[in-house]
Coordinates of C-alpha atoms and ligand atoms in Angstrom, one line a residue:
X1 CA -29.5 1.4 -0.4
X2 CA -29.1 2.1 -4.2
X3 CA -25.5 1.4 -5.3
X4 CA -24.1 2.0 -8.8
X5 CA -20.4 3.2 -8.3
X6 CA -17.3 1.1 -7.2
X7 CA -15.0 1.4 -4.4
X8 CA -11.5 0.0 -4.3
X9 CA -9.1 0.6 -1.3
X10 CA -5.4 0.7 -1.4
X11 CA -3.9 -0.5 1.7
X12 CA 0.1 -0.7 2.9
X13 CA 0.0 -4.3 3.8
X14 CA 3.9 -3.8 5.4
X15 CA 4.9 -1.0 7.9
X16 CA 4.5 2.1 5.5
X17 CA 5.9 3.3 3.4
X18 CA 5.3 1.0 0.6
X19 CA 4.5 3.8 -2.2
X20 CA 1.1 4.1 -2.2
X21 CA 1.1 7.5 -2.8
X22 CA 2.5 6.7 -6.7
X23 CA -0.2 3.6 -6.8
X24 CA -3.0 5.7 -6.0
X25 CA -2.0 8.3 -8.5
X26 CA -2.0 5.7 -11.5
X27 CA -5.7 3.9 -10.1
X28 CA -7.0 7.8 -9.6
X29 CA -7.1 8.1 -13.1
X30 CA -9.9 5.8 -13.7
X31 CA -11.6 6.9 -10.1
X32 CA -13.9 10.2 -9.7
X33 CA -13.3 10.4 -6.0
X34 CA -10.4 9.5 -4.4
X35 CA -10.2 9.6 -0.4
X36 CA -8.3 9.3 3.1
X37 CA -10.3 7.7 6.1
X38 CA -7.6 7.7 8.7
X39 CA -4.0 8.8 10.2
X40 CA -3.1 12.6 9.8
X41 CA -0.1 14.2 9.0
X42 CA 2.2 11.5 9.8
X43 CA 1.5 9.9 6.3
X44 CA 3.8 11.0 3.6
X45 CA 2.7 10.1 0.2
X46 CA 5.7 11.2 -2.6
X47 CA 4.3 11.3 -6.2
X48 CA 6.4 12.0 -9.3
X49 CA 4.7 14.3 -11.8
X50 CA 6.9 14.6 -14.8
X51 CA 9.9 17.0 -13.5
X52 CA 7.4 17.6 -10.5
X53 CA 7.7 15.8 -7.2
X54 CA 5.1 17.0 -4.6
X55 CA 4.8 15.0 -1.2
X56 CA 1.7 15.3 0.4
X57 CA 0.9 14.5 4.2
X58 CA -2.7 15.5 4.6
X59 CA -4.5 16.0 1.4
X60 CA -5.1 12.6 -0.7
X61 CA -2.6 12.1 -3.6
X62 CA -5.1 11.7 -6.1
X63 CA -5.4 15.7 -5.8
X64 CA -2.9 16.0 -8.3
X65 CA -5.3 14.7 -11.0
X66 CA -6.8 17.7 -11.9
X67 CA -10.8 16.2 -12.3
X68 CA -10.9 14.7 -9.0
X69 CA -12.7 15.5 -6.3
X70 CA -10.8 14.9 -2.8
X71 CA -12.4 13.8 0.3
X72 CA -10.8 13.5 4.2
X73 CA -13.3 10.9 6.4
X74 CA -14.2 10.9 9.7
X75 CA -11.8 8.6 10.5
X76 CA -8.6 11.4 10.0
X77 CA -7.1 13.4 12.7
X78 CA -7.0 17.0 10.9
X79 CA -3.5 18.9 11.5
X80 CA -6.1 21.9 9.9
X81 CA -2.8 24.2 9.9
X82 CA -1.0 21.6 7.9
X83 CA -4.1 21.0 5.4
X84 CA -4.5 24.4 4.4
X85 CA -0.9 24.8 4.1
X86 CA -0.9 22.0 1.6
X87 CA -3.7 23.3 -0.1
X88 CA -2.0 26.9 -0.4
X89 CA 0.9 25.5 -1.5
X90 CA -1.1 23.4 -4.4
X91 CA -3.0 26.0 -5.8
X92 CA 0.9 28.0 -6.0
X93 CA 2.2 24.9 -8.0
X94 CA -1.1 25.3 -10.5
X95 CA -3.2 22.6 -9.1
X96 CA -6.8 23.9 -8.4
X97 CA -7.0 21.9 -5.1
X98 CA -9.6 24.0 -3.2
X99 CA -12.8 23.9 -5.0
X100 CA -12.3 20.0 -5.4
X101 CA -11.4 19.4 -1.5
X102 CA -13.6 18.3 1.7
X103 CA -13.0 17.2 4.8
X104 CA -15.9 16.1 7.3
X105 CA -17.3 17.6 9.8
X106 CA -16.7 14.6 12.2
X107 CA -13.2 14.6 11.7
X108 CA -11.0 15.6 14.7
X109 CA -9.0 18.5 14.9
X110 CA -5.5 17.8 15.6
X111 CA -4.3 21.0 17.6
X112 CA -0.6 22.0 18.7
X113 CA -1.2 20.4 22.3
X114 CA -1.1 17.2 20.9
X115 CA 2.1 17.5 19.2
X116 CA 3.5 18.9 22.4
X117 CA 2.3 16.1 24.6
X118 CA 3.1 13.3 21.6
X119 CA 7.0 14.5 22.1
X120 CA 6.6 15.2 26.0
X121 CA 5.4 11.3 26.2
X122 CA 7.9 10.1 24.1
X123 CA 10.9 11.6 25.9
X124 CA 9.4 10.1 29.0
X125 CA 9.5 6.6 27.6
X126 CA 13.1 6.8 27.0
X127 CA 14.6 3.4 25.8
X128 CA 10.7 2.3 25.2
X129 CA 9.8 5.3 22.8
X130 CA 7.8 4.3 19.4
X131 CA 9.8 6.3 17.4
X132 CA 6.7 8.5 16.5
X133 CA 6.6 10.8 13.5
X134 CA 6.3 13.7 16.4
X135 CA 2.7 14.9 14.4
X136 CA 0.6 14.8 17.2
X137 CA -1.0 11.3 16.1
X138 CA -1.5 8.9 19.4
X139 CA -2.8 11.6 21.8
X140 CA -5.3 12.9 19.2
X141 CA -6.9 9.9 18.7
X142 CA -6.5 9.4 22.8
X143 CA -9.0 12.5 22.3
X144 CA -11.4 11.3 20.1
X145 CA -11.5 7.7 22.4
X146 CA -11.4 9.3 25.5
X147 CA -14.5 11.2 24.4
X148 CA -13.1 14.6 24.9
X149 CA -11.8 15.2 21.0
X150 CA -12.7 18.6 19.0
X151 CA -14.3 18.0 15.7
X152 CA -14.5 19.9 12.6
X153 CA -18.5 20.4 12.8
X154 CA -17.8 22.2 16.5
X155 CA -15.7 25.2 14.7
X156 CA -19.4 26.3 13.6
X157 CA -20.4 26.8 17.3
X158 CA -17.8 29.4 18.9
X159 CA -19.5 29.0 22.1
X160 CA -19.3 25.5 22.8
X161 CA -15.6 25.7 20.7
X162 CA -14.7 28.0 24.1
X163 CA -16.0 25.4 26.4
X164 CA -14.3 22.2 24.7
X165 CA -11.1 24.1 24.4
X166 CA -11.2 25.1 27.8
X167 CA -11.8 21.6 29.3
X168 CA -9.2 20.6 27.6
X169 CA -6.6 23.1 28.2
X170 CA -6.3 22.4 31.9
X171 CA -6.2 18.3 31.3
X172 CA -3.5 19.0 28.8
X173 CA -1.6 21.0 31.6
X174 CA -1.7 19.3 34.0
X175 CA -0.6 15.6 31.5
X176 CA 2.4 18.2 30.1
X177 CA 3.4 19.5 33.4
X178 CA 3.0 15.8 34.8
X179 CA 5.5 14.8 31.9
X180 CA 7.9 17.5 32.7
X181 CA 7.0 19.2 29.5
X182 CA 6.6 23.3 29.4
X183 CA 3.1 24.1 29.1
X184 CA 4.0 27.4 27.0
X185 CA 1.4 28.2 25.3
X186 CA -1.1 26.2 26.1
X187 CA -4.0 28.5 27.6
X188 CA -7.4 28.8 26.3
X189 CA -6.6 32.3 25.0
X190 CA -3.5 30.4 23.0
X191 CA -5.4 27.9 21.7
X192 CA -8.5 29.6 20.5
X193 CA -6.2 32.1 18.8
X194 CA -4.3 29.0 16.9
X195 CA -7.9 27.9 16.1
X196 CA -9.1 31.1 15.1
X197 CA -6.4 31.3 12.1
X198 CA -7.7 29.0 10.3
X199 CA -11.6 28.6 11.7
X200 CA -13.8 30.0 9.2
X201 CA -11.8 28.7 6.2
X202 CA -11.4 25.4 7.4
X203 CA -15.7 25.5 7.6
X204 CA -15.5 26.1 3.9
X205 CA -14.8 22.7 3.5
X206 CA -16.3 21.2 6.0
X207 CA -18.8 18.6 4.7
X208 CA -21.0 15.2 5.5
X209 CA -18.7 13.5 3.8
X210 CA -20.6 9.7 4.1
X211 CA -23.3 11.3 2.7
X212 CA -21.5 12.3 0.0
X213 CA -20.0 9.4 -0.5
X214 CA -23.3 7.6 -0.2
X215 CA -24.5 10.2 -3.3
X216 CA -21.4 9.4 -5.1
X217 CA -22.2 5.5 -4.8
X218 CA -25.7 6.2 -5.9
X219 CA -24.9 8.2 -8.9
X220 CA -22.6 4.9 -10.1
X221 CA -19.3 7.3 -9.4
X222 CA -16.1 5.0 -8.5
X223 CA -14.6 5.6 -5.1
X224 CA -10.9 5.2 -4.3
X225 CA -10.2 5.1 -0.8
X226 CA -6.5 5.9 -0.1
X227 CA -5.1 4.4 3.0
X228 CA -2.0 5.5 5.2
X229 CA 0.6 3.9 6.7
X230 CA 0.3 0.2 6.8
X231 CA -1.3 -3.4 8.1
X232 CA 1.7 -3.6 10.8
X233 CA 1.6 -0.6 12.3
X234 CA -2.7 -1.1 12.5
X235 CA -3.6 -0.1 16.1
X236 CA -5.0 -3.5 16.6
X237 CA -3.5 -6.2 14.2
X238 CA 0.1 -4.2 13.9
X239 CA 3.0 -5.0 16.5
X240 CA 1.1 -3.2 19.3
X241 CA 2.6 -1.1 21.0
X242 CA 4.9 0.0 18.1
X243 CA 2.1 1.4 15.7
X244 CA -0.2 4.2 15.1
X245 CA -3.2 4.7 16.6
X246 CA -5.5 4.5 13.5
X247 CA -7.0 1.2 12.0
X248 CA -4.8 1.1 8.6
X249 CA -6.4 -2.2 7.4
X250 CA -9.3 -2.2 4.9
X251 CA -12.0 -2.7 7.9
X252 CA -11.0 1.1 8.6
X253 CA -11.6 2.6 5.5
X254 CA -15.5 1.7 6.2
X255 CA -15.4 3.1 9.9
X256 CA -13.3 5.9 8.3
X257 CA -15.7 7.2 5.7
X258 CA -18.6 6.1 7.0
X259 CA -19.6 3.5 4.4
X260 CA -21.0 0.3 5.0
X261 CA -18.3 -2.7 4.6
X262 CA -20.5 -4.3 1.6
X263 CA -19.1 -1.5 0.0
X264 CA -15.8 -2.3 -0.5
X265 CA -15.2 -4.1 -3.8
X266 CA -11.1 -4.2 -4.5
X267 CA -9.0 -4.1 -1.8
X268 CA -5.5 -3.4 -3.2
X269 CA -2.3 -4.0 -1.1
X270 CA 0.7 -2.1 -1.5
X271 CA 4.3 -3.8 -1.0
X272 CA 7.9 -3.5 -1.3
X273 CA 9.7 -5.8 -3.4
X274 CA 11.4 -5.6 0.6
X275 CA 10.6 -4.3 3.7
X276 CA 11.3 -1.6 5.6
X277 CA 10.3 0.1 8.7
X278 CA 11.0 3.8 10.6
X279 CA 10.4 4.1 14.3
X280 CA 11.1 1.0 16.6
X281 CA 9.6 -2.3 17.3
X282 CA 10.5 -5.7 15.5
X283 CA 11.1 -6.2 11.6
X284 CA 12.3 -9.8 11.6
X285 CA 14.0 -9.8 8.2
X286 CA 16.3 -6.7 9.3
X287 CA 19.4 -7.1 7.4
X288 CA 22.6 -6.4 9.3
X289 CA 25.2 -4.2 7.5
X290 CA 26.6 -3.3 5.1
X291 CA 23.5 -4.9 3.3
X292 CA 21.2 -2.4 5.3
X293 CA 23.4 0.5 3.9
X294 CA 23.4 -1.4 0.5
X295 CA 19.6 -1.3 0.4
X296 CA 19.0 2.1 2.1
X297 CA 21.1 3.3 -0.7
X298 CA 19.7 1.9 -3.3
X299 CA 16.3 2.5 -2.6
X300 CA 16.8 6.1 -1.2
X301 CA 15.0 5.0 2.2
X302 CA 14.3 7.8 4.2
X303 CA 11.3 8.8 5.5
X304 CA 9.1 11.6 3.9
X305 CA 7.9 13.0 6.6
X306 CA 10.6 13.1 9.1
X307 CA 14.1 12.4 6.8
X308 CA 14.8 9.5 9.4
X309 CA 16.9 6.9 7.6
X310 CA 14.3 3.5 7.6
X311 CA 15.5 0.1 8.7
X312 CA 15.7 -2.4 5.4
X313 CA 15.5 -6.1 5.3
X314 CA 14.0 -8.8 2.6
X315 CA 10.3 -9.3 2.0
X316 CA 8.7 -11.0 4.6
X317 CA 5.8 -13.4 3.2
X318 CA 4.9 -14.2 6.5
X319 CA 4.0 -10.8 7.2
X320 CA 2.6 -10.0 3.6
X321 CA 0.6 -13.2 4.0
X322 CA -0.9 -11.7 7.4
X323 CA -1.9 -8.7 5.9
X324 CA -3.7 -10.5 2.7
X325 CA -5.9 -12.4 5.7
X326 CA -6.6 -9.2 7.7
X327 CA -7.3 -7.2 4.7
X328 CA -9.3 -9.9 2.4
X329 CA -6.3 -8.6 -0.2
X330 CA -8.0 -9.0 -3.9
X331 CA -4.3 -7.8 -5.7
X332 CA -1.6 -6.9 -4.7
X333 CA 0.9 -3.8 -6.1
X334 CA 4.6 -4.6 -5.8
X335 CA 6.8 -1.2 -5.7
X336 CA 10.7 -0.8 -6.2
X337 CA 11.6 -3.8 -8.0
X338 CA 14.2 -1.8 -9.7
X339 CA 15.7 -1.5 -6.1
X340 CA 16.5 -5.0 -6.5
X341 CA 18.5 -5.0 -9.5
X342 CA 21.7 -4.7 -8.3
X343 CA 21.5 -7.9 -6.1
X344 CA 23.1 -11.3 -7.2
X345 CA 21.1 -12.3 -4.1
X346 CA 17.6 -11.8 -3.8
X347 CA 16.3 -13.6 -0.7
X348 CA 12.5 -14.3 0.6
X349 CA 11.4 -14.8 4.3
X350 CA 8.9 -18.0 3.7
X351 CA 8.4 -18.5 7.5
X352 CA 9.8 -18.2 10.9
X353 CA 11.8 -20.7 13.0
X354 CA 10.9 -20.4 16.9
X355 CA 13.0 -20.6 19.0
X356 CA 14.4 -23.6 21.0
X357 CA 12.6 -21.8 24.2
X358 CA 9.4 -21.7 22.1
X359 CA 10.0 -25.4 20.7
X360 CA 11.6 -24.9 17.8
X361 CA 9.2 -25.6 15.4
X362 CA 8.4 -23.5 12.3
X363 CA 6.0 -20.8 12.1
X364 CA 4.0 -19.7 9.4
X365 CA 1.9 -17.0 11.2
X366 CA 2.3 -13.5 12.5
X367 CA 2.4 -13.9 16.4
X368 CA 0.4 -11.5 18.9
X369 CA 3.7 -11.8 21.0
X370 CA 6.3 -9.6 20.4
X371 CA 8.9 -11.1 23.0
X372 CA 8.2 -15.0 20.8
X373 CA 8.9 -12.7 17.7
X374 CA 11.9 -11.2 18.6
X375 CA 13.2 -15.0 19.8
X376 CA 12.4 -16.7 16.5
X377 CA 14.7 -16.4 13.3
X378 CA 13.5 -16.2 9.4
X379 CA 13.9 -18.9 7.3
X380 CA 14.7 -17.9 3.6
X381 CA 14.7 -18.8 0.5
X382 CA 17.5 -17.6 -2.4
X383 CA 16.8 -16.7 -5.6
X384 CA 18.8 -15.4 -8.4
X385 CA 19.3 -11.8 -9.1
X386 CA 18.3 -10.4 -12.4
X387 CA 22.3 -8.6 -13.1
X388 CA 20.5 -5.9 -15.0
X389 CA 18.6 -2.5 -14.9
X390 CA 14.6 -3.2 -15.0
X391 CA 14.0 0.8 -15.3
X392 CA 13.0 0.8 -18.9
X393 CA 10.4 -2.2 -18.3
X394 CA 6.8 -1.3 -19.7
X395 CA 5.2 -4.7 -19.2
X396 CA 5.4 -7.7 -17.5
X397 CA 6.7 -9.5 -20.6
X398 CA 9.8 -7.1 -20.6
X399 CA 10.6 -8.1 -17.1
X400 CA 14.2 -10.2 -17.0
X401 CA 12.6 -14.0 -16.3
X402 CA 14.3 -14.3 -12.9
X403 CA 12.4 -11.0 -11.7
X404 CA 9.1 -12.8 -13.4
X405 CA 9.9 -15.7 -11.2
X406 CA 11.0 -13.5 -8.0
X407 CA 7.6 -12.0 -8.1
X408 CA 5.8 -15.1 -9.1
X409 CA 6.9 -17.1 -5.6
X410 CA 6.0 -14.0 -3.7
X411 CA 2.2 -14.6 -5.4
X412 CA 2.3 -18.2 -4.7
X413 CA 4.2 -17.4 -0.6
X414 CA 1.2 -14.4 -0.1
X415 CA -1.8 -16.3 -1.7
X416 CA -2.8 -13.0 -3.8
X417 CA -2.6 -12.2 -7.7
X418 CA 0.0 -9.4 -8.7
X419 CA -2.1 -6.6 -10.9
X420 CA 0.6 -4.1 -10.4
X421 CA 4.9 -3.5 -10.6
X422 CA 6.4 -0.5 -10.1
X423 CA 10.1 -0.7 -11.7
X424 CA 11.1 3.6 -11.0
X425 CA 9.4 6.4 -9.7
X426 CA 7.2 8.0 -13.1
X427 CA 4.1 7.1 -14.0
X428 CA 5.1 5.1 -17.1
X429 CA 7.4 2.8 -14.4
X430 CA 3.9 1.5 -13.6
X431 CA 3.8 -1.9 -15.2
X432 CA 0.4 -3.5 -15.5
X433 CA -1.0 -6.5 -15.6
Ligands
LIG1 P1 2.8 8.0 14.8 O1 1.8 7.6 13.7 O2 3.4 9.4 14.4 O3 2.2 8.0 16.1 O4 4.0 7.0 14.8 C1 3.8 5.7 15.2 C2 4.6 4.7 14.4 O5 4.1 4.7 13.1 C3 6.1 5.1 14.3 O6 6.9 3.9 14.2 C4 6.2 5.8 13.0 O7 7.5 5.7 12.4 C5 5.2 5.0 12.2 N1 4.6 5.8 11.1 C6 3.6 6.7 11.1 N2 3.3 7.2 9.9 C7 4.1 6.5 9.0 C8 4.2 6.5 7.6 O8 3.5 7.3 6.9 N3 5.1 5.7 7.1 C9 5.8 4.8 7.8 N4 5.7 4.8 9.2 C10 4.9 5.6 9.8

């Protein structure tokens, strides 16, 4: 197959969250597609503009460039409400998103049943809940494995559309009813007439997007392939069962577009010059408070999709490290250094020490096992903090030297070359290279 263009993927390699939305929108100015393969509406991607912010959950960030066309893969679950919504409320704020927007025609169609049944199923797991973004996420994708999902391309066919929704309808039901949900409005005649409000002009968009892609390639366009959420909360390398149920490593942005992994030039991965997480499961360098409140503050830590407060705690290399060996990182991007500034402390998780239990010995790899996780402790390293403001950086060279050297042990701890800082939340706080 004749290839001419470039495709570089931007990947979370912590549990979301890491800014990828404001990295993609610096790299999208050298792309001439940019793209999301996978996830939904549960991604929340924040992007300064000047005195603009816009936070988009559906339609890739690189929208906002004006030249760019915008492409959603097979691998997204499509809240189609949610996307035209976004689109509608683009085009208020002058950006011409329409005529530059696609979505493919295998993509799923994330309807309102799933949101019910995604909050039904996690009231029922009480103390076990995931701490989901309530968007519907897990039991679309439970659709589309389970070989009963709604795509895009079936909105063309009204006929089979009835038969689909129909099947559907009563399993729904009966899983809602099962759950001690209300079933409200779940009936055939509710559901067609949700789909029905958007139908037709969702099919204006509708697209083969791998063939497009494919034409793209060709034609020597470069790709940029925008990923969601992040390596930990991957559906098969994240800490299962506290993640999403969408492949967020690199390997999914192939399956997502539906591009051939040879493909996939630079794969970019986004951290936090810390970690956080929102929604349950382990985070091993979890600081206790008032340092969580310290750093929740200081880094305005909420999520952008749900306004939860997120759990804080230092960078983890052992978990950064993972993510570079999953993803075959080729850079990474570190965000919020500036976060850091007002630390005399700044400290960096090198490893884990198992517990006495488990032997006691040191660990340098992600387990499978979350109960061995939640038994071991960090081991850190301290280093200096930098005592002064790093917003007005522009380059590396203007970085305080104990930031340099902060961010030159988290290269040597990860294994992967820094190409990117981000020091604030503009474009020009974008320090390259
Ligand atoms: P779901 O994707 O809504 O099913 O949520 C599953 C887990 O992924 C929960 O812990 C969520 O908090 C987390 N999650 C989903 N989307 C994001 C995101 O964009 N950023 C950070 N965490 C996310």
């Amino acid at each position: 197959m004749e290839r001419n263009g470039t495709c570089q993927v931007v990947v979370g390699a912590q549990w979301g969250d890491e800014g990828k939305g404001k990295i993609v929108d610096v790299m999208a100015e050298r792309a001439d597609v940019v793209a999301r393969y996978q996830g939904g509406a549960n991604a929340g991607h924040t992007v300064v503009v000047g005195e603009d912010e816009f936070i988009l959950h559906q339609v890739p960030s690189g929208v906002l460039h004006r030249d760019k066309e915008c492409l959603l893969g097979n691998g997204v679950v499509l809240d189609a409400a949610e996307f035209l919504d976004e689109i509608d409320l683009l085009e208020s704020r002058g950006i011409d998103a329409a005529p530059r927007v696609r979505v493919s025609n295998r993509a799923h169609l994330l309807l309102s049943y799933h949101k019910a049944l995604d909050a039904a199923k996690e009231g029922h797991r009480g103390a076990r809940a995931i701490g989901t973004t309530g968007r519907g996420i897990g039991p679309a994708y439970e659709d589309k494995v389970g070989r009963i999902g709604i795509r895009v391309a079936d909105c063309g066919e009204p006929e089979r559309l009835r038969e689909l929704v129909e099947a559907n309808v009563e399993t729904k039901r009966g899983q809602l009813r099962l759950l001690g949900a209300d079933e409200g409005d779940v009936t055939p005649k509710g559901v067609l007439a949700e789909i029905e409000t958007w139908r037709e002009r969702l099919l204006g968009f509708a697209t083969d997007v791998s063939q497009r892609v494919a034409r793209h390639l060709a034609a020597g366009r470069r790709i940029l392939l925008e990923g969601a959420q992040g390596s930990q909360l991957d559906i098969d390398h994240g800490t299962y069962p506290y993640v999403t149920s969408s492949s967020t490593t690199a390997g999914g942005a192939a399956i997502g577009m539906g591009l051939g992994p040879k493909f996939l030039d630079d794969i970019v991965g986004v951290v936090k010059a810390y970690t956080t997480r929102v929604g349950n499961g382990p985070l091993p360098t979890e600081v206790e408070s008032p340092l969580q409140e310290e750093l929740r503050e200081a880094g305005a830590e909420y999520g952008a999709t749900t306004g939860r407060p997120r759990r804080c705690g230092w960078f983890d290399a052992v978990v950064v490290r993972y993510a570079a060996r999953i993803n075959t990182l080729t850079e990474l991007a570190v965000t919020k250094l500036d976060v850091l500034d007002g630390f005399e402390t700044v400290r960096l998780c090198t490893g884990y020490r198992a517990s006495d239990a488990d032997g006691g010995g040191e660990m340098d790899e992600f387990p499978a096992n979350l109960a061995l996780l939640e038994r071991c402790v960090p081991i850190y390293e301290d280093h200096p903090g930098w005592g002064t403001s790093i917003a007005e950086a522009r380059s590396w060279d203007d970085l305080p030297r104990a930031a340099r050297r902060y961010l030159e042990r988290v290269e040597e701890l990860v294994g992967v070359p820094i190409s990117r800082v981000s020091v604030g939340q503009s474009r020009e706080q974008i320090l390259e290279r």
